[in-house]
Coordinates of C-alpha atoms in Angstrom, one line a residue:
M1 CA 0.0 0.0 0.0
T2 CA 1.0 3.7 -0.3
R3 CA 2.1 5.0 3.0
L4 CA 3.7 8.4 2.5
F5 CA 1.4 11.2 1.3
N6 CA -0.3 14.3 2.5
D7 CA -3.5 15.2 0.7
P8 CA -4.1 12.4 -1.9
A9 CA -5.5 14.9 -4.4
A10 CA -2.2 16.9 -4.2
F11 CA 0.0 13.8 -4.4
A12 CA 0.9 14.2 -8.1
D13 CA 1.8 17.9 -7.8
E14 CA 3.9 17.3 -4.7
M15 CA 5.6 14.4 -6.3
I16 CA 6.6 16.4 -9.4
E17 CA 7.9 19.2 -7.1
G18 CA 10.1 16.8 -5.3
F19 CA 11.3 15.1 -8.5
V20 CA 12.4 18.4 -10.0
A21 CA 14.1 19.5 -6.7
S22 CA 16.1 16.3 -6.7
H23 CA 16.9 16.2 -10.4
S24 CA 17.5 19.8 -11.4
R25 CA 20.6 18.9 -13.3
W26 CA 18.4 17.3 -15.9
V27 CA 14.9 18.9 -15.7
R28 CA 13.0 22.1 -14.8
R29 CA 9.3 22.4 -14.1
V30 CA 6.7 24.0 -16.4
S31 CA 3.0 24.1 -15.9
G32 CA 2.0 20.5 -16.8
G33 CA 5.2 18.7 -16.4
V34 CA 8.9 19.0 -17.0
V35 CA 11.3 19.9 -19.8
R36 CA 15.1 19.6 -20.2
N37 CA 17.2 21.9 -18.1
T38 CA 20.0 21.7 -20.7
Q39 CA 20.4 23.3 -24.1
S40 CA 19.1 21.4 -27.0
T41 CA 20.3 21.6 -30.6
A42 CA 18.4 24.3 -32.4
N43 CA 16.1 23.4 -35.4
T44 CA 15.8 19.8 -34.4
V45 CA 12.6 17.8 -33.7
A46 CA 11.5 17.9 -30.0
L47 CA 10.1 14.7 -28.5
V48 CA 7.5 15.3 -25.8
I49 CA 6.2 12.2 -24.0
G50 CA 3.6 11.9 -21.3
G51 CA 0.9 10.1 -19.5
G52 CA -0.4 9.6 -16.0
S53 CA 1.8 9.7 -12.9
G54 CA 2.4 6.5 -10.9
H55 CA 4.6 4.9 -13.6
Y56 CA 8.1 6.3 -12.6
P57 CA 10.6 6.2 -14.3
A58 CA 8.1 6.9 -17.0
F59 CA 7.6 9.6 -17.9
A60 CA 9.6 12.3 -16.2
G61 CA 12.6 10.0 -15.6
L62 CA 13.1 9.8 -19.4
V63 CA 13.7 13.5 -20.0
G64 CA 17.2 14.5 -20.8
Q65 CA 19.9 14.9 -23.4
G66 CA 19.5 12.1 -26.0
L67 CA 16.1 11.2 -24.7
A68 CA 12.8 13.2 -24.4
H69 CA 12.8 17.0 -24.5
G70 CA 9.8 17.1 -22.1
A71 CA 7.2 15.1 -20.3
A72 CA 3.6 16.1 -19.7
M73 CA 2.5 14.5 -16.4
G74 CA -1.1 13.9 -15.4
N75 CA -2.7 12.9 -12.1
L76 CA -2.2 9.3 -10.9
F77 CA -3.1 7.0 -13.7
A78 CA -4.9 9.8 -15.6
S79 CA -3.7 11.4 -18.8
P80 CA -2.3 14.9 -18.7
S81 CA -4.7 17.5 -20.0
A82 CA -4.4 19.1 -23.5
Q83 CA -3.3 22.3 -21.8
Q84 CA -0.5 20.6 -19.9
I85 CA 0.7 18.9 -23.1
Y86 CA 0.5 22.2 -25.0
N87 CA 2.5 24.0 -22.3
V88 CA 5.3 21.4 -22.2
A89 CA 5.4 21.2 -26.0
K90 CA 5.7 25.0 -26.4
A91 CA 8.5 25.1 -23.9
A92 CA 10.3 22.2 -25.5
N93 CA 10.0 23.2 -29.1
N94 CA 13.4 23.7 -30.8
G95 CA 12.0 25.1 -34.1
A96 CA 11.6 22.0 -36.1
G97 CA 8.3 20.7 -34.7
V98 CA 7.2 18.5 -31.9
L99 CA 6.6 14.7 -31.9
L100 CA 4.2 13.6 -29.2
G101 CA 4.6 10.1 -27.7
Y102 CA 2.2 8.4 -25.4
G103 CA 0.5 5.1 -24.5
N104 CA -2.6 4.2 -26.5
Y105 CA -5.3 5.0 -23.8
A106 CA -8.6 6.8 -24.5
G107 CA -7.8 9.8 -22.3
D108 CA -4.3 10.2 -23.7
V109 CA -5.5 10.0 -27.2
L110 CA -8.2 12.7 -26.5
H111 CA -5.8 15.1 -24.8
F112 CA -2.8 14.6 -27.0
N113 CA -4.9 15.0 -30.2
Q114 CA -6.4 18.3 -28.8
A115 CA -2.9 19.6 -28.0
Q116 CA -1.7 18.6 -31.4
A117 CA -4.5 20.4 -33.1
R118 CA -3.8 23.6 -31.1
L119 CA 0.0 23.5 -31.9
R120 CA -0.7 23.0 -35.6
A121 CA -3.1 25.9 -35.5
E122 CA -0.2 28.0 -34.3
G123 CA 1.9 26.9 -37.2
I124 CA 4.0 24.3 -35.3
D125 CA 4.5 21.0 -37.1
C126 CA 3.2 18.5 -34.6
R127 CA 2.8 14.7 -35.1
S128 CA 2.0 11.8 -32.7
I129 CA 3.0 8.2 -32.0
A130 CA 0.7 6.1 -29.8
V131 CA 2.6 3.1 -28.4
T132 CA 0.7 -0.2 -28.9
D133 CA 2.9 -3.0 -27.6
D134 CA 0.7 -4.9 -25.1
V135 CA -0.3 -8.1 -26.9
S136 CA -2.9 -9.0 -24.3
S137 CA -5.1 -6.0 -24.9
A138 CA -6.2 -6.8 -28.5
P139 CA -5.4 -9.4 -31.2
P140 CA -2.9 -8.7 -34.0
A141 CA -5.6 -7.8 -36.4
E142 CA -6.6 -5.0 -34.1
R143 CA -3.1 -3.7 -33.3
A144 CA -4.3 -0.1 -33.3
K145 CA -6.5 -0.9 -30.2
R146 CA -3.6 -2.2 -28.1
R147 CA -2.4 -0.2 -25.1
G148 CA 1.1 0.9 -24.5
I149 CA 3.0 -0.5 -21.5
A150 CA 6.8 -1.0 -21.1
G151 CA 7.3 -0.8 -24.8
D152 CA 7.1 3.0 -24.4
L153 CA 10.8 3.0 -23.6
T154 CA 12.0 1.5 -27.0
V155 CA 9.8 3.8 -29.1
F156 CA 10.7 6.9 -27.1
K157 CA 14.5 6.1 -27.1
V158 CA 14.9 5.6 -30.8
A159 CA 12.7 8.5 -31.7
A160 CA 14.7 10.8 -29.4
A161 CA 18.0 9.5 -30.8
A162 CA 16.7 10.2 -34.3
A163 CA 15.7 13.7 -33.4
E164 CA 19.0 14.3 -31.7
A165 CA 20.8 13.1 -34.9
G166 CA 19.0 15.7 -37.0
Y167 CA 16.4 13.5 -38.6
S168 CA 13.5 15.5 -40.2
M169 CA 10.0 15.2 -38.7
D170 CA 8.9 12.7 -41.3
Q171 CA 12.0 10.6 -40.7
T172 CA 11.6 10.8 -36.9
L173 CA 8.0 9.7 -37.1
E174 CA 8.8 6.9 -39.4
I175 CA 11.5 5.5 -37.1
A176 CA 9.1 5.8 -34.1
E177 CA 6.4 3.9 -36.0
R178 CA 8.9 1.2 -37.1
A179 CA 10.0 0.8 -33.5
N180 CA 6.4 0.5 -32.3
H181 CA 5.7 -2.1 -34.9
R182 CA 8.7 -4.1 -33.7
T183 CA 7.9 -3.9 -30.0
L184 CA 5.8 -6.5 -28.2
S185 CA 5.1 -6.8 -24.5
F186 CA 3.2 -9.2 -22.1
G187 CA 2.8 -8.9 -18.3
V188 CA 1.5 -10.6 -15.2
A189 CA 0.7 -9.5 -11.6
F190 CA 0.5 -11.1 -8.2
S191 CA -1.3 -8.2 -6.5
G192 CA -3.0 -4.9 -7.4
C193 CA -1.8 -1.4 -6.6
T194 CA -3.1 1.0 -4.0
L195 CA -3.5 4.7 -4.7
P196 CA -2.6 7.3 -2.0
G197 CA -5.4 7.6 0.6
A198 CA -7.1 4.4 -0.5
D199 CA -7.5 1.6 2.0
H200 CA -7.6 -1.2 -0.6
P201 CA -6.0 -2.0 -3.9
L202 CA -7.6 -1.2 -7.3
F203 CA -8.0 -5.0 -7.8
S204 CA -6.9 -8.0 -6.0
V205 CA -5.5 -11.4 -7.0
P206 CA -6.5 -14.4 -4.9
E207 CA -3.9 -15.9 -2.7
G208 CA -1.6 -18.2 -4.6
R209 CA -2.8 -17.0 -8.0
M210 CA -1.4 -14.8 -10.7
A211 CA -3.2 -12.3 -13.0
V212 CA -2.2 -12.7 -16.6
G213 CA -2.2 -9.9 -19.2
M214 CA -2.9 -7.0 -16.8
G215 CA -2.3 -3.3 -17.7
I216 CA -0.3 -0.6 -15.9
H217 CA -3.2 1.4 -14.5
G218 CA -4.6 -1.1 -12.1
E219 CA -6.7 -2.8 -14.8
P220 CA -7.2 -6.5 -13.8
G221 CA -5.7 -9.2 -16.0
I222 CA -7.5 -11.1 -18.7
G223 CA -7.1 -14.4 -16.9
E224 CA -5.7 -16.1 -13.8
T225 CA -3.4 -19.0 -13.2
G226 CA -1.5 -20.5 -10.3
I227 CA 1.8 -18.8 -9.3
P228 CA 4.6 -20.4 -11.3
T229 CA 8.2 -20.9 -10.5
A230 CA 10.6 -18.2 -11.9
D231 CA 11.6 -20.5 -14.7
E232 CA 7.9 -21.3 -15.5
L233 CA 7.1 -17.6 -15.6
A234 CA 10.0 -17.0 -18.0
E235 CA 8.7 -19.7 -20.2
L236 CA 5.2 -18.3 -20.2
L237 CA 6.4 -14.8 -21.1
V238 CA 8.7 -15.8 -23.9
A239 CA 6.3 -18.4 -25.4
K240 CA 3.5 -15.8 -25.5
L241 CA 5.7 -13.2 -27.2
L242 CA 7.2 -15.6 -29.7
T243 CA 3.8 -16.5 -31.0
E244 CA 3.7 -13.1 -32.8
I245 CA 6.7 -12.2 -34.9
P246 CA 6.6 -8.7 -36.4
E247 CA 6.0 -8.5 -40.1
G248 CA 9.2 -8.4 -42.1
I249 CA 11.3 -10.5 -39.7
D250 CA 12.5 -13.9 -40.7
A251 CA 13.0 -15.8 -37.4
S252 CA 13.2 -19.3 -39.0
A253 CA 16.1 -21.6 -38.2
D254 CA 17.6 -21.3 -41.7
A255 CA 17.5 -17.5 -41.7
A256 CA 20.7 -15.9 -43.0
A257 CA 21.3 -14.1 -39.7
R258 CA 20.1 -14.6 -36.2
P259 CA 17.4 -11.9 -35.4
R260 CA 18.5 -9.4 -32.8
V261 CA 16.1 -8.4 -30.0
V262 CA 16.4 -6.1 -27.0
P263 CA 14.7 -7.9 -24.1
I264 CA 13.3 -5.7 -21.3
L265 CA 12.2 -7.5 -18.1
N266 CA 10.3 -4.8 -16.3
G267 CA 9.3 -4.7 -12.7
L268 CA 5.9 -3.1 -12.0
G269 CA 6.6 -1.7 -8.6
S270 CA 7.3 -4.2 -5.8
V271 CA 9.0 -7.2 -7.3
K272 CA 12.6 -7.1 -6.2
Y273 CA 15.4 -6.7 -8.7
E274 CA 16.9 -10.0 -7.4
E275 CA 13.7 -11.8 -8.4
L276 CA 13.8 -10.3 -11.8
F277 CA 17.4 -11.5 -12.3
V278 CA 16.3 -15.0 -11.5
V279 CA 13.5 -14.8 -14.1
Y280 CA 15.8 -13.2 -16.7
R281 CA 18.3 -16.1 -16.3
R282 CA 15.8 -18.4 -17.9
V283 CA 14.6 -15.7 -20.4
A284 CA 18.1 -15.5 -21.7
H285 CA 18.3 -19.3 -22.1
L286 CA 15.0 -19.4 -23.9
L287 CA 15.9 -16.6 -26.4
A288 CA 19.1 -18.3 -27.2
E289 CA 17.3 -21.6 -27.8
A290 CA 14.9 -19.8 -30.1
G291 CA 17.8 -18.6 -32.3
L292 CA 17.7 -15.0 -31.1
D293 CA 20.6 -12.7 -30.2
A294 CA 19.8 -10.8 -27.0
V295 CA 21.2 -7.2 -27.4
D296 CA 21.7 -4.9 -24.4
P297 CA 19.1 -6.6 -22.0
Q298 CA 17.3 -4.3 -19.6
V299 CA 16.2 -5.7 -16.3
G300 CA 14.7 -3.4 -13.7
E301 CA 11.9 -0.9 -13.1
L302 CA 11.3 1.1 -16.3
V303 CA 7.5 1.5 -16.5
T304 CA 5.8 0.8 -13.1
S305 CA 2.3 0.7 -11.7
F306 CA 2.8 2.3 -8.3
D307 CA 3.2 -0.6 -5.8
M308 CA 1.9 -3.4 -8.0
A309 CA 3.6 -6.8 -7.6
G310 CA 4.2 -7.9 -11.2
T311 CA 6.5 -8.0 -14.2
S312 CA 6.3 -7.7 -17.9
L313 CA 8.6 -8.9 -20.7
T314 CA 9.2 -6.8 -23.8
L315 CA 11.0 -7.9 -27.0
F316 CA 12.2 -5.1 -29.3
W317 CA 13.1 -6.6 -32.7
L318 CA 16.0 -4.6 -34.2
D319 CA 17.3 -3.7 -37.6
N320 CA 20.6 -2.0 -38.2
E321 CA 19.2 1.5 -38.0
L322 CA 17.1 0.8 -34.9
E323 CA 20.1 -0.8 -33.2
T324 CA 22.3 2.2 -33.8
L325 CA 19.7 4.6 -32.4
W326 CA 19.1 2.3 -29.4
H327 CA 22.8 2.5 -28.5
A328 CA 23.0 6.3 -29.0
P329 CA 24.2 8.2 -25.9
A330 CA 21.5 9.5 -23.5
D331 CA 21.6 11.2 -20.2
A332 CA 18.3 11.2 -18.3
P333 CA 17.5 10.7 -14.6
A334 CA 16.5 7.1 -15.1
F335 CA 18.2 6.1 -18.3
R336 CA 21.9 6.8 -19.1
R337 CA 24.4 5.4 -21.6
G338 CA 27.5 6.7 -23.3
A339 CA 29.0 10.1 -22.9
V340 CA 26.8 13.1 -23.2
T341 CA 27.8 16.8 -22.8
A342 CA 25.1 19.5 -22.6
A343 CA 25.3 23.0 -21.3
A344 CA 22.8 24.1 -18.6
L345 CA 19.8 26.2 -19.8
E346 CA 19.9 29.8 -18.8
A347 CA 16.8 31.3 -17.2
A348 CA 16.8 34.1 -19.8
D349 CA 16.4 31.4 -22.5
F350 CA 13.3 29.9 -21.0
T351 CA 9.6 31.0 -20.9
D352 CA 6.8 29.0 -19.3
P353 CA 3.7 29.4 -21.7
S354 CA 1.3 29.1 -18.7
E355 CA 2.6 32.4 -17.2
I356 CA 0.6 34.5 -19.7
E357 CA -2.7 35.5 -18.0
A358 CA -5.9 35.2 -20.0
S359 CA -7.6 38.5 -20.8
I360 CA -11.2 39.2 -19.7
P361 CA -13.4 40.3 -22.6
E362 CA -15.9 43.1 -22.2
T363 CA -19.3 42.0 -20.9
S364 CA -22.7 43.3 -19.6
D365 CA -24.1 43.6 -16.1
E366 CA -26.6 40.8 -16.9
S367 CA -23.9 38.4 -18.0
R368 CA -21.8 39.2 -14.9
A369 CA -24.8 38.3 -12.8
G370 CA -25.0 35.1 -14.8
A371 CA -21.4 34.4 -14.0
V372 CA -22.2 34.6 -10.3
R373 CA -24.8 31.9 -10.8
V374 CA -22.3 29.8 -12.8
L375 CA -19.9 30.0 -9.9
A376 CA -22.7 28.9 -7.5
A377 CA -23.5 25.9 -9.7
L378 CA -19.8 24.9 -9.9
G379 CA -19.6 25.2 -6.1
A380 CA -22.5 22.9 -5.7
A381 CA -20.8 20.4 -8.2
K382 CA -17.7 20.6 -6.1
N383 CA -19.5 19.8 -2.9
V384 CA -21.3 16.8 -4.3
V385 CA -18.1 15.4 -5.9
D386 CA -16.2 15.8 -2.7
A387 CA -18.9 14.0 -0.8
N388 CA -18.9 11.1 -3.2
A389 CA -15.3 10.9 -4.5
E390 CA -14.6 7.7 -2.6
E391 CA -17.7 5.9 -3.9
L392 CA -17.0 7.1 -7.5
G393 CA -13.5 5.6 -7.2
R394 CA -14.9 2.3 -5.9
I395 CA -17.4 2.1 -8.8
D396 CA -14.6 2.9 -11.3
A397 CA -12.3 0.2 -9.9
V398 CA -14.8 -2.6 -10.6
A399 CA -13.6 -2.8 -14.2
G400 CA -11.4 0.3 -14.6
D401 CA -8.5 2.0 -12.8
G402 CA -10.3 3.5 -9.9
D403 CA -9.2 7.1 -10.4
H404 CA -12.5 8.7 -11.4
G405 CA -13.2 10.1 -7.9
I406 CA -9.8 11.7 -7.5
G407 CA -9.9 13.0 -11.1
M408 CA -13.3 14.6 -10.6
E409 CA -12.2 16.2 -7.3
R410 CA -9.1 17.7 -8.9
G411 CA -11.1 19.0 -11.9
V412 CA -14.1 20.5 -10.2
R413 CA -11.9 22.2 -7.5
A414 CA -9.8 23.8 -10.2
A415 CA -12.9 24.8 -12.1
V416 CA -14.3 26.5 -9.0
D417 CA -11.0 28.3 -8.3
A418 CA -10.8 29.5 -12.0
A419 CA -14.5 30.6 -12.0
A420 CA -14.1 32.5 -8.7
A421 CA -11.0 34.3 -10.1
A422 CA -12.9 35.2 -13.3
V423 CA -15.9 36.5 -11.4
A424 CA -13.6 38.6 -9.2
R425 CA -12.1 40.1 -12.4
G426 CA -15.6 41.0 -13.8
A427 CA -15.9 38.2 -16.3
G428 CA -19.2 37.3 -18.0
A429 CA -20.9 34.0 -18.0
A430 CA -19.2 32.7 -21.2
T431 CA -15.7 33.7 -20.1
T432 CA -16.2 32.2 -16.6
L433 CA -17.3 28.9 -18.1
H434 CA -14.5 28.9 -20.6
L435 CA -11.9 29.5 -18.0
A436 CA -13.5 27.0 -15.6
G437 CA -13.7 24.3 -18.4
D438 CA -10.0 24.8 -19.3
A439 CA -9.0 24.5 -15.6
W440 CA -11.1 21.4 -15.2
A441 CA -9.5 19.7 -18.2
D442 CA -6.1 20.9 -17.2
K443 CA -6.1 19.6 -13.6
A444 CA -8.3 16.5 -13.9
G445 CA -6.7 15.0 -17.0
G446 CA -8.1 11.7 -18.2
T447 CA -11.0 11.2 -20.4
S448 CA -13.5 12.7 -18.0
G449 CA -11.4 15.8 -17.7
A450 CA -11.4 16.4 -21.4
L451 CA -15.1 15.8 -21.7
W452 CA -16.1 18.1 -18.8
G453 CA -13.8 20.8 -20.1
M454 CA -15.6 20.5 -23.5
A455 CA -19.0 20.6 -21.8
L456 CA -18.4 23.8 -19.8
R457 CA -16.9 25.5 -22.9
A458 CA -20.0 24.5 -25.0
V459 CA -22.4 25.9 -22.4
G460 CA -20.3 29.1 -22.3
D461 CA -20.5 29.4 -26.1
A462 CA -24.3 29.3 -25.9
L463 CA -24.6 31.8 -23.0
G464 CA -22.2 34.4 -24.4
N465 CA -21.0 37.5 -22.5
T466 CA -23.8 39.9 -23.4
N467 CA -27.3 38.7 -22.4
A468 CA -28.6 37.3 -19.1
P469 CA -28.6 33.5 -19.4
D470 CA -32.1 32.2 -20.0
A471 CA -33.6 28.7 -20.3
G472 CA -33.3 28.5 -24.1
A473 CA -29.6 29.4 -24.0
V474 CA -28.9 26.9 -21.2
A475 CA -30.7 24.1 -23.1
A476 CA -28.8 25.0 -26.3
G477 CA -25.5 24.9 -24.3
V478 CA -26.3 21.4 -22.9
A479 CA -27.1 20.3 -26.5
G480 CA -23.8 21.7 -27.6
A481 CA -22.0 19.9 -24.8
A482 CA -23.6 16.6 -25.8
A483 CA -22.6 17.2 -29.5
A484 CA -19.0 18.1 -28.6
I485 CA -18.6 15.1 -26.3
M486 CA -20.0 12.5 -28.7
G487 CA -18.2 14.0 -31.6
F488 CA -14.8 14.0 -29.9
G489 CA -15.1 10.9 -27.7
K490 CA -17.1 8.9 -30.2
A491 CA -19.3 7.3 -27.5
A492 CA -23.0 6.8 -28.2
P493 CA -25.9 5.9 -26.0
G494 CA -25.6 2.3 -24.8
D495 CA -21.7 2.3 -24.6
K496 CA -21.9 2.7 -20.8
T497 CA -20.4 6.2 -20.5
L498 CA -21.6 9.5 -19.2
V499 CA -23.3 9.9 -22.6
D500 CA -26.0 7.5 -21.3
V501 CA -27.0 10.2 -18.9
L502 CA -26.2 13.3 -20.9
V503 CA -28.4 12.4 -23.9
P504 CA -31.6 11.8 -21.9
F505 CA -30.9 14.8 -19.7
R506 CA -30.4 17.0 -22.9
D507 CA -33.6 15.7 -24.4
A508 CA -35.7 16.2 -21.2
L509 CA -34.3 19.7 -20.6
A510 CA -35.0 20.8 -24.2
G511 CA -38.4 19.3 -24.1
G512 CA -39.3 21.1 -20.9
V513 CA -38.0 24.4 -22.1
D514 CA -39.8 24.0 -25.5
A515 CA -43.0 23.3 -23.5
G516 CA -42.7 26.7 -21.8
K517 CA -41.4 25.5 -18.4
S518 CA -39.0 27.6 -16.4
L519 CA -35.4 26.6 -16.4
T520 CA -35.7 25.5 -12.8
S521 CA -38.7 23.2 -13.5
A522 CA -37.3 21.8 -16.7
W523 CA -33.9 21.2 -15.1
G524 CA -35.4 19.4 -12.1
T525 CA -37.4 17.0 -14.3
A526 CA -34.3 16.4 -16.5
A527 CA -32.2 15.7 -13.4
T528 CA -34.6 13.0 -12.2
I529 CA -34.4 11.4 -15.6
A530 CA -30.6 11.6 -15.4
Q531 CA -30.5 9.9 -12.1
Q532 CA -32.5 7.0 -13.4
A533 CA -30.4 6.8 -16.6
A534 CA -27.3 6.6 -14.4
E535 CA -28.7 3.7 -12.4
D536 CA -29.7 1.9 -15.7
T537 CA -26.1 1.8 -16.9
A538 CA -25.6 -1.0 -14.4
Q539 CA -27.2 -3.3 -16.9
L540 CA -24.9 -2.2 -19.8
L541 CA -21.6 -3.6 -20.9
P542 CA -18.9 -1.0 -21.6
L543 CA -17.9 -0.6 -25.2
M544 CA -15.5 2.3 -24.7
G545 CA -12.5 3.2 -22.5
R546 CA -10.4 1.1 -20.2
A547 CA -13.3 -0.9 -18.8
R548 CA -13.9 -2.5 -22.3
P549 CA -11.5 -5.4 -21.9
H550 CA -13.2 -6.3 -18.6
A551 CA -16.8 -5.7 -19.6
E552 CA -18.4 -8.6 -17.8
K553 CA -16.9 -7.5 -14.5
S554 CA -18.9 -4.2 -14.7
L555 CA -22.3 -5.8 -15.2
G556 CA -24.4 -4.9 -12.3
T557 CA -22.4 -1.8 -11.4
P558 CA -23.3 1.6 -12.9
D559 CA -20.8 3.6 -14.9
A560 CA -18.8 6.0 -12.7
G561 CA -18.9 8.9 -15.2
A562 CA -22.6 8.5 -15.6
V563 CA -23.1 8.5 -11.8
S564 CA -21.0 11.6 -11.3
M565 CA -22.9 13.5 -14.1
A566 CA -26.2 12.6 -12.5
L567 CA -25.0 13.8 -9.1
I568 CA -23.8 17.1 -10.5
V569 CA -26.9 18.0 -12.5
R570 CA -29.0 17.3 -9.4
A571 CA -26.7 19.5 -7.3
I572 CA -27.0 22.3 -9.9
H573 CA -30.8 22.1 -9.7
N574 CA -30.5 22.9 -6.0
T575 CA -28.8 26.2 -6.9
L576 CA -31.5 27.0 -9.4
L577 CA -34.0 26.7 -6.5
E578 CA -32.2 29.4 -4.7
K579 CA -32.5 33.2 -5.1
T580 CA -31.2 36.2 -3.2
V581 CA -33.7 38.4 -1.3
E582 CA -32.3 41.4 0.6
G583 CA -28.8 39.7 0.7
K584 CA -30.1 36.4 1.9
T585 CA -30.4 33.1 0.1
V586 CA -33.8 31.6 0.1
K587 CA -35.5 28.6 -1.7
E588 CA -37.6 29.2 -4.8
N589 CA -40.4 27.0 -5.9
A590 CA -39.6 24.9 -8.9

């Protein structure tokens, strides 16, 4: 279990602060993560990697000369937000574009794609590589659906070496894609991991059993078996990976040359190095028996899952160019090889993009009054999320990674703070919602952070900064939020996501407003429908997100995102029932 922490919601921020303080020779902090604290070669491609915290040395430990130029760091097991990624990429850019590298998870895909679009809109050449090495997460025919685990290291290392060598963006992306195609991983776990503040792990493995094919975010495995001996585990891992040889590689006995592979035996958090060495002893024998040359084996913790007891094996199938790039010098906190010389970065040479304060557009008195009501609604959302965060995490852990409660807490708290600051500066309803949405997405990370950020922005677009918000504008804003979420996240009703609540809520609200009901009355009716819709998701199987590979486990449990949305719309209804009379808050009839 995790023993050393203060406020669990602040754990990731405090961890980053301590990491930078102890590794300032290599990195400096920017809003959203870290970048190199050394001078990079001008007009070369910058590699910016990232993902959730809880996986050290991924991702911050891989920032340094010859490796990544920056790392965007999200909350525990939650993707960094688009704003965080944008900030890190802007700070890391050397003038020849930015290559974004990340594991293939729904939240990461959403946020990195958003950041990529924003960078491109500013004229920065930006491309992406989503690592897909985990063979247990999808069959070979669906390689694009596979998640990224310890294979992140091989893809990031060769891409970074290519960029350092002056490869063009096209060439750097091609080498990263080739490395990804030639990297395969498979893992097992003996126990789950426990997030700070939690009193139980995200999943458990029965005594004397081993989970097979688990992910690195606390996702349970796809099966179980008895705990093998070290040799038997090595045989399982190697046999599984050798059933799938990357296209273009001749691994037959009569091949002209023995294929070369980099084996990576990765500890997931609490398996001791000595145990890994015992396992690798047999792995080395098996690879040799299979006619493979093991090149530069890596044994240790490279991509972890907090305190999970488990291990994974990665095979990186080399060609001459990949091997040269793999061996190229690098100097990062957690990965060093060869001789690297780099000058320290001067403070005058560095600007944090987040330090530029957003301007407040002109607005009307009516819209400023609406902004005050927006702040009240967000405050109510914060209160209900804080009261239910633990339960939301429990629901999410049934088939997911259990971070929904913490992510929602971080997001809604940031939104309230941003909205309060906006109101204090005289912002209108639209600006207040825009800044609150950006803050929510920035601090929450993960898929839910991106979607709630979109939702608040869409409502803000509909309300504007001129008129007093009315029922029609609010209903239009909710409709815009639903369209944005479904268009970007690709979820539909029946997929067991928050869309299963949002769509019926949208329809009921619009129907009530069209029928001439007040906003308070229409919202109240829609909130009741939303609550029932959230409960009904218990009977659905998830078709999107991390819960998809473990769909059957979630049957009988409602979707955490659907539940949190239903709770929030009910809490907002309570603020609509209130009005101010002579400086006092009183209840208003629906």
